[in-house]
């Protein structure tokens, strides 16, 4: 963590300041929701090597008892995020929930178990056809398929020209996904093929409603987090009965769309951990 975790940064927008003030006023009715990759964990060439940034677990354990709940909302399988985050069996994290596969899976710290639906048949079909599609496009060299159980992701970060490989695959992977009833979710040099109907916004709004929360903080870094940003904007725009919220961008030059809509931007996972620690200290 940084040298001054006690300094809580100020949001740059009125809506963000209102959201943070609401969390500080009644933390026991606040939800803190966080993306994993790029927000709690640094982006690395091999997603299997991603781990929560040092200090993450300590900051979450300090914060969790003071708020209604903390939710990690990720495209990863819930169990994988739990392992890579080191979240299981940590004193103080009893109020932590991991919503994996954009909310299709759920891990609760209290039970230590994952609830998950049956796999979508389209994922099985795409799994069989995907290598051939990459070969036909000429994008096999340098791309990498991540197996996510309920979804598949194609990464281009290792390609000779990562952005060109990414763009060349958008059309063919979109056609493959549509053929089998899936959708494509673009991210930071990654295209994920997954079932429709769930996104981080749906997952976040559902969790806020489940807890009848009075305020919410959401932090993310990628295009997939735009849906969660939109959910918070909708919640706080619902008149006098709205839910104040703070939108935090874990800064990345690769995704300027997120920073443009954020109330507060911080330079990556280390700074997100500092923010969480500062919030816990302030509460």
PDB file of C-alpha atoms in Angstrom:
ATOM      1  CA  UNK A   1       0.000   0.000   0.000  1.00  0.00           C
ATOM      2  CA  UNK A   2       1.045   3.624  -0.380  1.00  0.00           C
ATOM      3  CA  UNK A   3       2.747   5.833   2.135  1.00  0.00           C
ATOM      4  CA  UNK A   4      -0.405   7.779   3.064  1.00  0.00           C
ATOM      5  CA  UNK A   5      -3.337   5.350   3.087  1.00  0.00           C
ATOM      6  CA  UNK A   6      -5.115   7.552   5.628  1.00  0.00           C
ATOM      7  CA  UNK A   7      -5.719  10.283   3.029  1.00  0.00           C
ATOM      8  CA  UNK A   8      -9.100   9.733   1.429  1.00  0.00           C
ATOM      9  CA  UNK A   9      -9.123  11.335  -2.045  1.00  0.00           C
ATOM     10  CA  UNK A  10     -11.901  13.725  -2.983  1.00  0.00           C
ATOM     11  CA  UNK A  11     -14.229  12.892  -5.907  1.00  0.00           C
ATOM     12  CA  UNK A  12     -14.160  15.465  -8.693  1.00  0.00           C
ATOM     13  CA  UNK A  13     -17.926  15.513  -9.355  1.00  0.00           C
ATOM     14  CA  UNK A  14     -20.892  16.617  -7.216  1.00  0.00           C
ATOM     15  CA  UNK A  15     -22.579  13.216  -7.652  1.00  0.00           C
ATOM     16  CA  UNK A  16     -19.423  11.454  -6.544  1.00  0.00           C
ATOM     17  CA  UNK A  17     -19.036  13.661  -3.483  1.00  0.00           C
ATOM     18  CA  UNK A  18     -22.672  13.017  -2.576  1.00  0.00           C
ATOM     19  CA  UNK A  19     -22.082   9.291  -2.944  1.00  0.00           C
ATOM     20  CA  UNK A  20     -18.996   9.284  -0.748  1.00  0.00           C
ATOM     21  CA  UNK A  21     -20.721  11.466   1.865  1.00  0.00           C
ATOM     22  CA  UNK A  22     -23.614   8.983   1.996  1.00  0.00           C
ATOM     23  CA  UNK A  23     -21.196   6.092   2.558  1.00  0.00           C
ATOM     24  CA  UNK A  24     -19.420   7.994   5.325  1.00  0.00           C
ATOM     25  CA  UNK A  25     -22.702   8.980   6.978  1.00  0.00           C
ATOM     26  CA  UNK A  26     -24.208   5.467   7.111  1.00  0.00           C
ATOM     27  CA  UNK A  27     -21.543   2.899   6.244  1.00  0.00           C
ATOM     28  CA  UNK A  28     -23.633   0.039   7.617  1.00  0.00           C
ATOM     29  CA  UNK A  29     -26.057   0.615   4.696  1.00  0.00           C
ATOM     30  CA  UNK A  30     -23.341   0.918   2.035  1.00  0.00           C
ATOM     31  CA  UNK A  31     -22.202  -1.609  -0.564  1.00  0.00           C
ATOM     32  CA  UNK A  32     -18.638  -1.477  -1.854  1.00  0.00           C
ATOM     33  CA  UNK A  33     -18.317  -3.335  -5.163  1.00  0.00           C
ATOM     34  CA  UNK A  34     -15.091  -3.971  -7.041  1.00  0.00           C
ATOM     35  CA  UNK A  35     -13.897  -5.500 -10.262  1.00  0.00           C
ATOM     36  CA  UNK A  36     -10.958  -7.934  -9.920  1.00  0.00           C
ATOM     37  CA  UNK A  37      -8.524  -7.833 -12.868  1.00  0.00           C
ATOM     38  CA  UNK A  38      -7.094  -4.362 -13.345  1.00  0.00           C
ATOM     39  CA  UNK A  39      -8.768  -3.105 -10.168  1.00  0.00           C
ATOM     40  CA  UNK A  40      -7.658  -5.394  -7.342  1.00  0.00           C
ATOM     41  CA  UNK A  41      -5.077  -7.271  -9.430  1.00  0.00           C
ATOM     42  CA  UNK A  42      -2.578  -5.907 -11.922  1.00  0.00           C
ATOM     43  CA  UNK A  43      -3.085  -6.855 -15.571  1.00  0.00           C
ATOM     44  CA  UNK A  44      -0.470  -9.460 -16.565  1.00  0.00           C
ATOM     45  CA  UNK A  45       0.286 -11.204 -19.902  1.00  0.00           C
ATOM     46  CA  UNK A  46      -0.935 -14.567 -18.562  1.00  0.00           C
ATOM     47  CA  UNK A  47      -4.308 -14.206 -16.760  1.00  0.00           C
ATOM     48  CA  UNK A  48      -3.598 -17.373 -14.790  1.00  0.00           C
ATOM     49  CA  UNK A  49      -0.753 -15.529 -13.062  1.00  0.00           C
ATOM     50  CA  UNK A  50      -2.944 -12.647 -11.881  1.00  0.00           C
ATOM     51  CA  UNK A  51      -3.102 -12.223  -8.127  1.00  0.00           C
ATOM     52  CA  UNK A  52      -4.634  -9.598  -5.855  1.00  0.00           C
ATOM     53  CA  UNK A  53      -2.285  -6.700  -5.242  1.00  0.00           C
ATOM     54  CA  UNK A  54      -0.381  -6.907  -1.933  1.00  0.00           C
ATOM     55  CA  UNK A  55      -2.407  -5.252   0.765  1.00  0.00           C
ATOM     56  CA  UNK A  56      -5.764  -6.017  -0.863  1.00  0.00           C
ATOM     57  CA  UNK A  57      -6.895  -8.631   1.658  1.00  0.00           C
ATOM     58  CA  UNK A  58      -5.823  -6.527   4.635  1.00  0.00           C
ATOM     59  CA  UNK A  59      -7.642  -3.467   3.283  1.00  0.00           C
ATOM     60  CA  UNK A  60     -10.810  -5.448   2.565  1.00  0.00           C
ATOM     61  CA  UNK A  61     -10.705  -7.126   5.980  1.00  0.00           C
ATOM     62  CA  UNK A  62     -10.433  -3.706   7.638  1.00  0.00           C
ATOM     63  CA  UNK A  63     -13.282  -2.268   5.580  1.00  0.00           C
ATOM     64  CA  UNK A  64     -15.757  -5.155   5.391  1.00  0.00           C
ATOM     65  CA  UNK A  65     -16.959  -5.130   9.036  1.00  0.00           C
ATOM     66  CA  UNK A  66     -17.813  -1.422   8.701  1.00  0.00           C
ATOM     67  CA  UNK A  67     -20.093  -1.646   5.638  1.00  0.00           C
ATOM     68  CA  UNK A  68     -23.154  -3.672   4.682  1.00  0.00           C
ATOM     69  CA  UNK A  69     -21.143  -5.851   2.299  1.00  0.00           C
ATOM     70  CA  UNK A  70     -18.277  -5.967  -0.144  1.00  0.00           C
ATOM     71  CA  UNK A  71     -18.844  -7.573  -3.544  1.00  0.00           C
ATOM     72  CA  UNK A  72     -16.172  -8.537  -6.032  1.00  0.00           C
ATOM     73  CA  UNK A  73     -17.886  -8.624  -9.444  1.00  0.00           C
ATOM     74  CA  UNK A  74     -15.819 -10.327 -12.118  1.00  0.00           C
ATOM     75  CA  UNK A  75     -15.991 -12.129 -15.414  1.00  0.00           C
ATOM     76  CA  UNK A  76     -13.841 -14.877 -13.940  1.00  0.00           C
ATOM     77  CA  UNK A  77     -15.357 -17.978 -12.350  1.00  0.00           C
ATOM     78  CA  UNK A  78     -16.145 -17.123  -8.738  1.00  0.00           C
ATOM     79  CA  UNK A  79     -13.909 -19.849  -7.343  1.00  0.00           C
ATOM     80  CA  UNK A  80     -10.950 -18.683  -9.421  1.00  0.00           C
ATOM     81  CA  UNK A  81     -11.333 -15.096  -8.201  1.00  0.00           C
ATOM     82  CA  UNK A  82     -11.479 -16.363  -4.621  1.00  0.00           C
ATOM     83  CA  UNK A  83      -8.240 -18.333  -5.081  1.00  0.00           C
ATOM     84  CA  UNK A  84      -6.391 -15.586  -6.936  1.00  0.00           C
ATOM     85  CA  UNK A  85      -7.591 -13.024  -4.424  1.00  0.00           C
ATOM     86  CA  UNK A  86      -6.769 -15.090  -1.348  1.00  0.00           C
ATOM     87  CA  UNK A  87     -10.217 -14.305   0.052  1.00  0.00           C
ATOM     88  CA  UNK A  88     -11.178 -17.632   1.671  1.00  0.00           C
ATOM     89  CA  UNK A  89     -11.005 -18.112   5.423  1.00  0.00           C
ATOM     90  CA  UNK A  90      -9.856 -14.556   6.212  1.00  0.00           C
ATOM     91  CA  UNK A  91     -11.093 -13.111   9.521  1.00  0.00           C
ATOM     92  CA  UNK A  92     -13.024  -9.922   8.870  1.00  0.00           C
ATOM     93  CA  UNK A  93     -14.162 -10.911   5.382  1.00  0.00           C
ATOM     94  CA  UNK A  94     -17.399 -12.584   6.475  1.00  0.00           C
ATOM     95  CA  UNK A  95     -19.364  -9.928   4.563  1.00  0.00           C
ATOM     96  CA  UNK A  96     -17.531 -10.560   1.296  1.00  0.00           C
ATOM     97  CA  UNK A  97     -19.371 -11.959  -1.723  1.00  0.00           C
ATOM     98  CA  UNK A  98     -17.785 -12.818  -5.074  1.00  0.00           C
ATOM     99  CA  UNK A  99     -20.139 -12.604  -8.046  1.00  0.00           C
ATOM    100  CA  UNK A 100     -18.371 -14.540 -10.793  1.00  0.00           C
ATOM    101  CA  UNK A 101     -19.203 -14.842 -14.489  1.00  0.00           C
ATOM    102  CA  UNK A 102     -20.845 -11.399 -14.313  1.00  0.00           C
ATOM    103  CA  UNK A 103     -23.123 -12.543 -11.508  1.00  0.00           C
ATOM    104  CA  UNK A 104     -24.077 -15.978 -12.835  1.00  0.00           C
ATOM    105  CA  UNK A 105     -22.007 -17.561 -10.045  1.00  0.00           C
ATOM    106  CA  UNK A 106     -21.891 -16.571  -6.386  1.00  0.00           C
ATOM    107  CA  UNK A 107     -19.429 -17.344  -3.609  1.00  0.00           C
ATOM    108  CA  UNK A 108     -20.251 -16.298  -0.056  1.00  0.00           C
ATOM    109  CA  UNK A 109     -17.508 -16.058   2.551  1.00  0.00           C
ATOM    110  CA  UNK A 110     -19.898 -17.239   5.257  1.00  0.00           C
ATOM    111  CA  UNK A 111     -20.522 -20.606   3.586  1.00  0.00           C
ATOM    112  CA  UNK A 112     -17.351 -20.844   1.501  1.00  0.00           C
ATOM    113  CA  UNK A 113     -19.332 -22.412  -1.327  1.00  0.00           C
ATOM    114  CA  UNK A 114     -20.099 -21.459  -4.934  1.00  0.00           C
ATOM    115  CA  UNK A 115     -23.576 -21.505  -6.455  1.00  0.00           C
ATOM    116  CA  UNK A 116     -23.474 -21.858 -10.234  1.00  0.00           C
ATOM    117  CA  UNK A 117     -25.923 -22.648 -13.058  1.00  0.00           C
ATOM    118  CA  UNK A 118     -25.490 -25.431 -15.594  1.00  0.00           C
ATOM    119  CA  UNK A 119     -23.129 -24.459 -18.456  1.00  0.00           C
ATOM    120  CA  UNK A 120     -24.718 -22.887 -21.544  1.00  0.00           C
ATOM    121  CA  UNK A 121     -24.648 -25.405 -24.462  1.00  0.00           C
ATOM    122  CA  UNK A 122     -23.333 -22.705 -26.761  1.00  0.00           C
ATOM    123  CA  UNK A 123     -20.118 -22.532 -24.747  1.00  0.00           C
ATOM    124  CA  UNK A 124     -19.456 -26.221 -25.432  1.00  0.00           C
ATOM    125  CA  UNK A 125     -20.006 -25.714 -29.167  1.00  0.00           C
ATOM    126  CA  UNK A 126     -17.789 -22.631 -29.302  1.00  0.00           C
ATOM    127  CA  UNK A 127     -15.063 -24.432 -27.350  1.00  0.00           C
ATOM    128  CA  UNK A 128     -14.859 -27.015 -30.130  1.00  0.00           C
ATOM    129  CA  UNK A 129     -14.906 -24.526 -33.007  1.00  0.00           C
ATOM    130  CA  UNK A 130     -12.803 -21.682 -31.639  1.00  0.00           C
ATOM    131  CA  UNK A 131      -9.326 -23.042 -32.501  1.00  0.00           C
ATOM    132  CA  UNK A 132     -10.371 -23.493 -36.145  1.00  0.00           C
ATOM    133  CA  UNK A 133     -11.727 -19.945 -36.333  1.00  0.00           C
ATOM    134  CA  UNK A 134      -8.478 -18.502 -34.981  1.00  0.00           C
ATOM    135  CA  UNK A 135      -6.530 -20.553 -37.520  1.00  0.00           C
ATOM    136  CA  UNK A 136      -8.719 -19.466 -40.436  1.00  0.00           C
ATOM    137  CA  UNK A 137      -8.378 -15.804 -39.496  1.00  0.00           C
ATOM    138  CA  UNK A 138      -4.605 -16.167 -39.273  1.00  0.00           C
ATOM    139  CA  UNK A 139      -4.641 -14.969 -35.684  1.00  0.00           C
ATOM    140  CA  UNK A 140      -3.524 -18.162 -33.966  1.00  0.00           C
ATOM    141  CA  UNK A 141       0.080 -17.065 -33.443  1.00  0.00           C
ATOM    142  CA  UNK A 142       0.281 -15.021 -30.254  1.00  0.00           C
ATOM    143  CA  UNK A 143      -3.368 -15.334 -29.249  1.00  0.00           C
ATOM    144  CA  UNK A 144      -4.357 -17.340 -26.212  1.00  0.00           C
ATOM    145  CA  UNK A 145      -7.657 -18.973 -25.213  1.00  0.00           C
ATOM    146  CA  UNK A 146      -8.618 -18.692 -21.560  1.00  0.00           C
ATOM    147  CA  UNK A 147     -10.977 -21.403 -20.340  1.00  0.00           C
ATOM    148  CA  UNK A 148     -13.512 -19.865 -17.959  1.00  0.00           C
ATOM    149  CA  UNK A 149     -16.000 -22.701 -17.599  1.00  0.00           C
ATOM    150  CA  UNK A 150     -19.124 -20.685 -18.325  1.00  0.00           C
ATOM    151  CA  UNK A 151     -17.315 -18.630 -20.975  1.00  0.00           C
ATOM    152  CA  UNK A 152     -14.233 -18.514 -23.203  1.00  0.00           C
ATOM    153  CA  UNK A 153     -11.882 -15.573 -23.668  1.00  0.00           C
ATOM    154  CA  UNK A 154      -9.416 -14.903 -26.468  1.00  0.00           C
ATOM    155  CA  UNK A 155      -6.462 -12.730 -25.451  1.00  0.00           C
ATOM    156  CA  UNK A 156      -4.297 -10.886 -27.980  1.00  0.00           C
ATOM    157  CA  UNK A 157      -1.834  -9.204 -25.599  1.00  0.00           C
ATOM    158  CA  UNK A 158       0.955 -11.622 -26.607  1.00  0.00           C
ATOM    159  CA  UNK A 159       0.479 -11.144 -30.372  1.00  0.00           C
ATOM    160  CA  UNK A 160       3.061  -9.269 -32.439  1.00  0.00           C
ATOM    161  CA  UNK A 161       0.505  -6.506 -33.008  1.00  0.00           C
ATOM    162  CA  UNK A 162      -1.997  -6.947 -30.139  1.00  0.00           C
ATOM    163  CA  UNK A 163      -4.452  -4.262 -31.259  1.00  0.00           C
ATOM    164  CA  UNK A 164      -4.487  -5.420 -34.884  1.00  0.00           C
ATOM    165  CA  UNK A 165      -5.109  -9.009 -33.784  1.00  0.00           C
ATOM    166  CA  UNK A 166      -7.896  -7.803 -31.507  1.00  0.00           C
ATOM    167  CA  UNK A 167      -9.612  -5.893 -34.311  1.00  0.00           C
ATOM    168  CA  UNK A 168      -9.242  -8.753 -36.803  1.00  0.00           C
ATOM    169  CA  UNK A 169     -11.043 -11.113 -34.436  1.00  0.00           C
ATOM    170  CA  UNK A 170     -14.026  -8.958 -33.482  1.00  0.00           C
ATOM    171  CA  UNK A 171     -16.068  -9.829 -36.572  1.00  0.00           C
ATOM    172  CA  UNK A 172     -15.340 -13.582 -36.770  1.00  0.00           C
ATOM    173  CA  UNK A 173     -15.798 -14.119 -33.040  1.00  0.00           C
ATOM    174  CA  UNK A 174     -19.014 -12.098 -33.113  1.00  0.00           C
ATOM    175  CA  UNK A 175     -20.356 -14.377 -35.846  1.00  0.00           C
ATOM    176  CA  UNK A 176     -19.267 -17.504 -33.964  1.00  0.00           C
ATOM    177  CA  UNK A 177     -20.905 -16.289 -30.762  1.00  0.00           C
ATOM    178  CA  UNK A 178     -24.171 -15.371 -32.482  1.00  0.00           C
ATOM    179  CA  UNK A 179     -24.283 -18.756 -34.190  1.00  0.00           C
ATOM    180  CA  UNK A 180     -24.411 -20.466 -30.790  1.00  0.00           C
ATOM    181  CA  UNK A 181     -26.546 -18.000 -28.836  1.00  0.00           C
ATOM    182  CA  UNK A 182     -23.664 -16.226 -27.103  1.00  0.00           C
ATOM    183  CA  UNK A 183     -22.451 -12.630 -27.029  1.00  0.00           C
ATOM    184  CA  UNK A 184     -18.975 -11.125 -27.256  1.00  0.00           C
ATOM    185  CA  UNK A 185     -17.746  -8.859 -24.457  1.00  0.00           C
ATOM    186  CA  UNK A 186     -14.681  -6.797 -25.484  1.00  0.00           C
ATOM    187  CA  UNK A 187     -12.077  -5.816 -22.922  1.00  0.00           C
ATOM    188  CA  UNK A 188      -8.451  -4.781 -22.676  1.00  0.00           C
ATOM    189  CA  UNK A 189      -7.025  -6.817 -25.591  1.00  0.00           C
ATOM    190  CA  UNK A 190      -9.446  -9.632 -24.822  1.00  0.00           C
ATOM    191  CA  UNK A 191     -12.714 -10.813 -26.392  1.00  0.00           C
ATOM    192  CA  UNK A 192     -14.941 -12.944 -24.190  1.00  0.00           C
ATOM    193  CA  UNK A 193     -17.648 -15.211 -25.590  1.00  0.00           C
ATOM    194  CA  UNK A 194     -20.332 -15.778 -22.969  1.00  0.00           C
ATOM    195  CA  UNK A 195     -24.064 -16.337 -22.510  1.00  0.00           C
ATOM    196  CA  UNK A 196     -26.341 -13.275 -22.702  1.00  0.00           C
ATOM    197  CA  UNK A 197     -28.495 -11.896 -19.934  1.00  0.00           C
ATOM    198  CA  UNK A 198     -25.923 -11.086 -17.274  1.00  0.00           C
ATOM    199  CA  UNK A 199     -23.482  -8.231 -16.986  1.00  0.00           C
ATOM    200  CA  UNK A 200     -21.829  -6.394 -14.135  1.00  0.00           C
ATOM    201  CA  UNK A 201     -24.608  -3.818 -14.095  1.00  0.00           C
ATOM    202  CA  UNK A 202     -27.315  -6.439 -13.642  1.00  0.00           C
ATOM    203  CA  UNK A 203     -25.256  -8.150 -10.959  1.00  0.00           C
ATOM    204  CA  UNK A 204     -24.558  -4.920  -9.082  1.00  0.00           C
ATOM    205  CA  UNK A 205     -28.123  -3.594  -9.228  1.00  0.00           C
ATOM    206  CA  UNK A 206     -29.446  -6.931  -8.009  1.00  0.00           C
ATOM    207  CA  UNK A 207     -27.030  -7.033  -5.087  1.00  0.00           C
ATOM    208  CA  UNK A 208     -27.795  -3.447  -4.049  1.00  0.00           C
ATOM    209  CA  UNK A 209     -31.521  -4.248  -4.139  1.00  0.00           C
ATOM    210  CA  UNK A 210     -31.024  -7.498  -2.216  1.00  0.00           C
ATOM    211  CA  UNK A 211     -29.397  -5.606   0.668  1.00  0.00           C
ATOM    212  CA  UNK A 212     -31.661  -2.555   0.343  1.00  0.00           C
ATOM    213  CA  UNK A 213     -28.466  -0.509   0.376  1.00  0.00           C
ATOM    214  CA  UNK A 214     -28.609   3.259   0.761  1.00  0.00           C
ATOM    215  CA  UNK A 215     -25.314   3.996  -1.019  1.00  0.00           C
ATOM    216  CA  UNK A 216     -22.822   2.238  -3.271  1.00  0.00           C
ATOM    217  CA  UNK A 217     -19.229   2.503  -4.424  1.00  0.00           C
ATOM    218  CA  UNK A 218     -18.102   0.750  -7.589  1.00  0.00           C
ATOM    219  CA  UNK A 219     -14.513   0.534  -8.853  1.00  0.00           C
ATOM    220  CA  UNK A 220     -13.494  -0.903 -12.217  1.00  0.00           C
ATOM    221  CA  UNK A 221     -11.013  -0.526 -15.053  1.00  0.00           C
ATOM    222  CA  UNK A 222     -12.362  -2.074 -18.264  1.00  0.00           C
ATOM    223  CA  UNK A 223     -15.139  -1.895 -20.848  1.00  0.00           C
ATOM    224  CA  UNK A 224     -17.068  -4.597 -19.009  1.00  0.00           C
ATOM    225  CA  UNK A 225     -17.322  -2.218 -16.055  1.00  0.00           C
ATOM    226  CA  UNK A 226     -19.280   0.341 -18.076  1.00  0.00           C
ATOM    227  CA  UNK A 227     -22.460  -1.636 -17.372  1.00  0.00           C
ATOM    228  CA  UNK A 228     -21.824  -1.312 -13.625  1.00  0.00           C
ATOM    229  CA  UNK A 229     -21.129   2.405 -14.045  1.00  0.00           C
ATOM    230  CA  UNK A 230     -24.439   2.727 -15.875  1.00  0.00           C
ATOM    231  CA  UNK A 231     -26.223   0.843 -13.087  1.00  0.00           C
ATOM    232  CA  UNK A 232     -24.865   3.253 -10.461  1.00  0.00           C
ATOM    233  CA  UNK A 233     -25.792   6.256 -12.604  1.00  0.00           C
ATOM    234  CA  UNK A 234     -29.331   4.889 -12.899  1.00  0.00           C
ATOM    235  CA  UNK A 235     -29.594   4.197  -9.166  1.00  0.00           C
ATOM    236  CA  UNK A 236     -28.530   7.674  -8.175  1.00  0.00           C
ATOM    237  CA  UNK A 237     -30.738   9.288 -10.792  1.00  0.00           C
ATOM    238  CA  UNK A 238     -33.983   7.889  -9.420  1.00  0.00           C
ATOM    239  CA  UNK A 239     -35.066  11.073  -7.672  1.00  0.00           C
ATOM    240  CA  UNK A 240     -35.410  11.424  -3.885  1.00  0.00           C
ATOM    241  CA  UNK A 241     -35.513   7.628  -3.509  1.00  0.00           C
ATOM    242  CA  UNK A 242     -32.296   7.161  -5.474  1.00  0.00           C
ATOM    243  CA  UNK A 243     -29.149   5.524  -4.166  1.00  0.00           C
ATOM    244  CA  UNK A 244     -26.129   7.863  -4.020  1.00  0.00           C
ATOM    245  CA  UNK A 245     -23.045   6.335  -5.568  1.00  0.00           C
ATOM    246  CA  UNK A 246     -19.350   6.877  -6.199  1.00  0.00           C
ATOM    247  CA  UNK A 247     -17.723   5.641  -9.429  1.00  0.00           C
ATOM    248  CA  UNK A 248     -14.004   4.924  -9.229  1.00  0.00           C
ATOM    249  CA  UNK A 249     -11.800   4.264 -12.261  1.00  0.00           C
ATOM    250  CA  UNK A 250      -8.674   2.196 -11.770  1.00  0.00           C
ATOM    251  CA  UNK A 251      -6.769   4.227 -14.330  1.00  0.00           C
ATOM    252  CA  UNK A 252      -5.783   2.800 -17.683  1.00  0.00           C
ATOM    253  CA  UNK A 253      -4.856   4.585 -20.873  1.00  0.00           C
ATOM    254  CA  UNK A 254      -6.337   1.591 -22.713  1.00  0.00           C
ATOM    255  CA  UNK A 255      -9.909   2.404 -21.591  1.00  0.00           C
ATOM    256  CA  UNK A 256     -10.473   6.185 -21.582  1.00  0.00           C
ATOM    257  CA  UNK A 257     -14.266   5.678 -21.727  1.00  0.00           C
ATOM    258  CA  UNK A 258     -14.284   4.633 -18.078  1.00  0.00           C
ATOM    259  CA  UNK A 259     -12.185   7.533 -16.814  1.00  0.00           C
ATOM    260  CA  UNK A 260     -14.474   9.997 -18.600  1.00  0.00           C
ATOM    261  CA  UNK A 261     -17.476   8.759 -16.592  1.00  0.00           C
ATOM    262  CA  UNK A 262     -15.753   8.269 -13.245  1.00  0.00           C
ATOM    263  CA  UNK A 263     -16.152  10.520 -10.220  1.00  0.00           C
ATOM    264  CA  UNK A 264     -12.666   9.589  -9.072  1.00  0.00           C
ATOM    265  CA  UNK A 265      -9.718   8.160 -11.017  1.00  0.00           C
ATOM    266  CA  UNK A 266      -6.771   6.463  -9.333  1.00  0.00           C
ATOM    267  CA  UNK A 267      -3.668   5.042 -11.044  1.00  0.00           C
ATOM    268  CA  UNK A 268      -4.243   1.298 -10.830  1.00  0.00           C
ATOM    269  CA  UNK A 269      -4.688  -1.471  -8.252  1.00  0.00           C
ATOM    270  CA  UNK A 270      -2.112  -0.165  -5.769  1.00  0.00           C
ATOM    271  CA  UNK A 271      -4.039   3.106  -5.563  1.00  0.00           C
ATOM    272  CA  UNK A 272      -7.365   1.257  -5.309  1.00  0.00           C
ATOM    273  CA  UNK A 273      -5.985  -0.619  -2.293  1.00  0.00           C
ATOM    274  CA  UNK A 274      -4.859   2.691  -0.784  1.00  0.00           C
ATOM    275  CA  UNK A 275      -8.359   4.099  -1.329  1.00  0.00           C
ATOM    276  CA  UNK A 276      -9.967   1.103   0.405  1.00  0.00           C
ATOM    277  CA  UNK A 277      -7.549   1.369   3.323  1.00  0.00           C
ATOM    278  CA  UNK A 278      -8.173   5.094   3.596  1.00  0.00           C
ATOM    279  CA  UNK A 279     -11.919   4.542   3.550  1.00  0.00           C
ATOM    280  CA  UNK A 280     -11.628   1.924   6.307  1.00  0.00           C
ATOM    281  CA  UNK A 281      -9.496   4.332   8.378  1.00  0.00           C
ATOM    282  CA  UNK A 282     -11.984   7.164   7.877  1.00  0.00           C
ATOM    283  CA  UNK A 283     -14.903   4.991   8.959  1.00  0.00           C
TER     284      UNK A 283
END
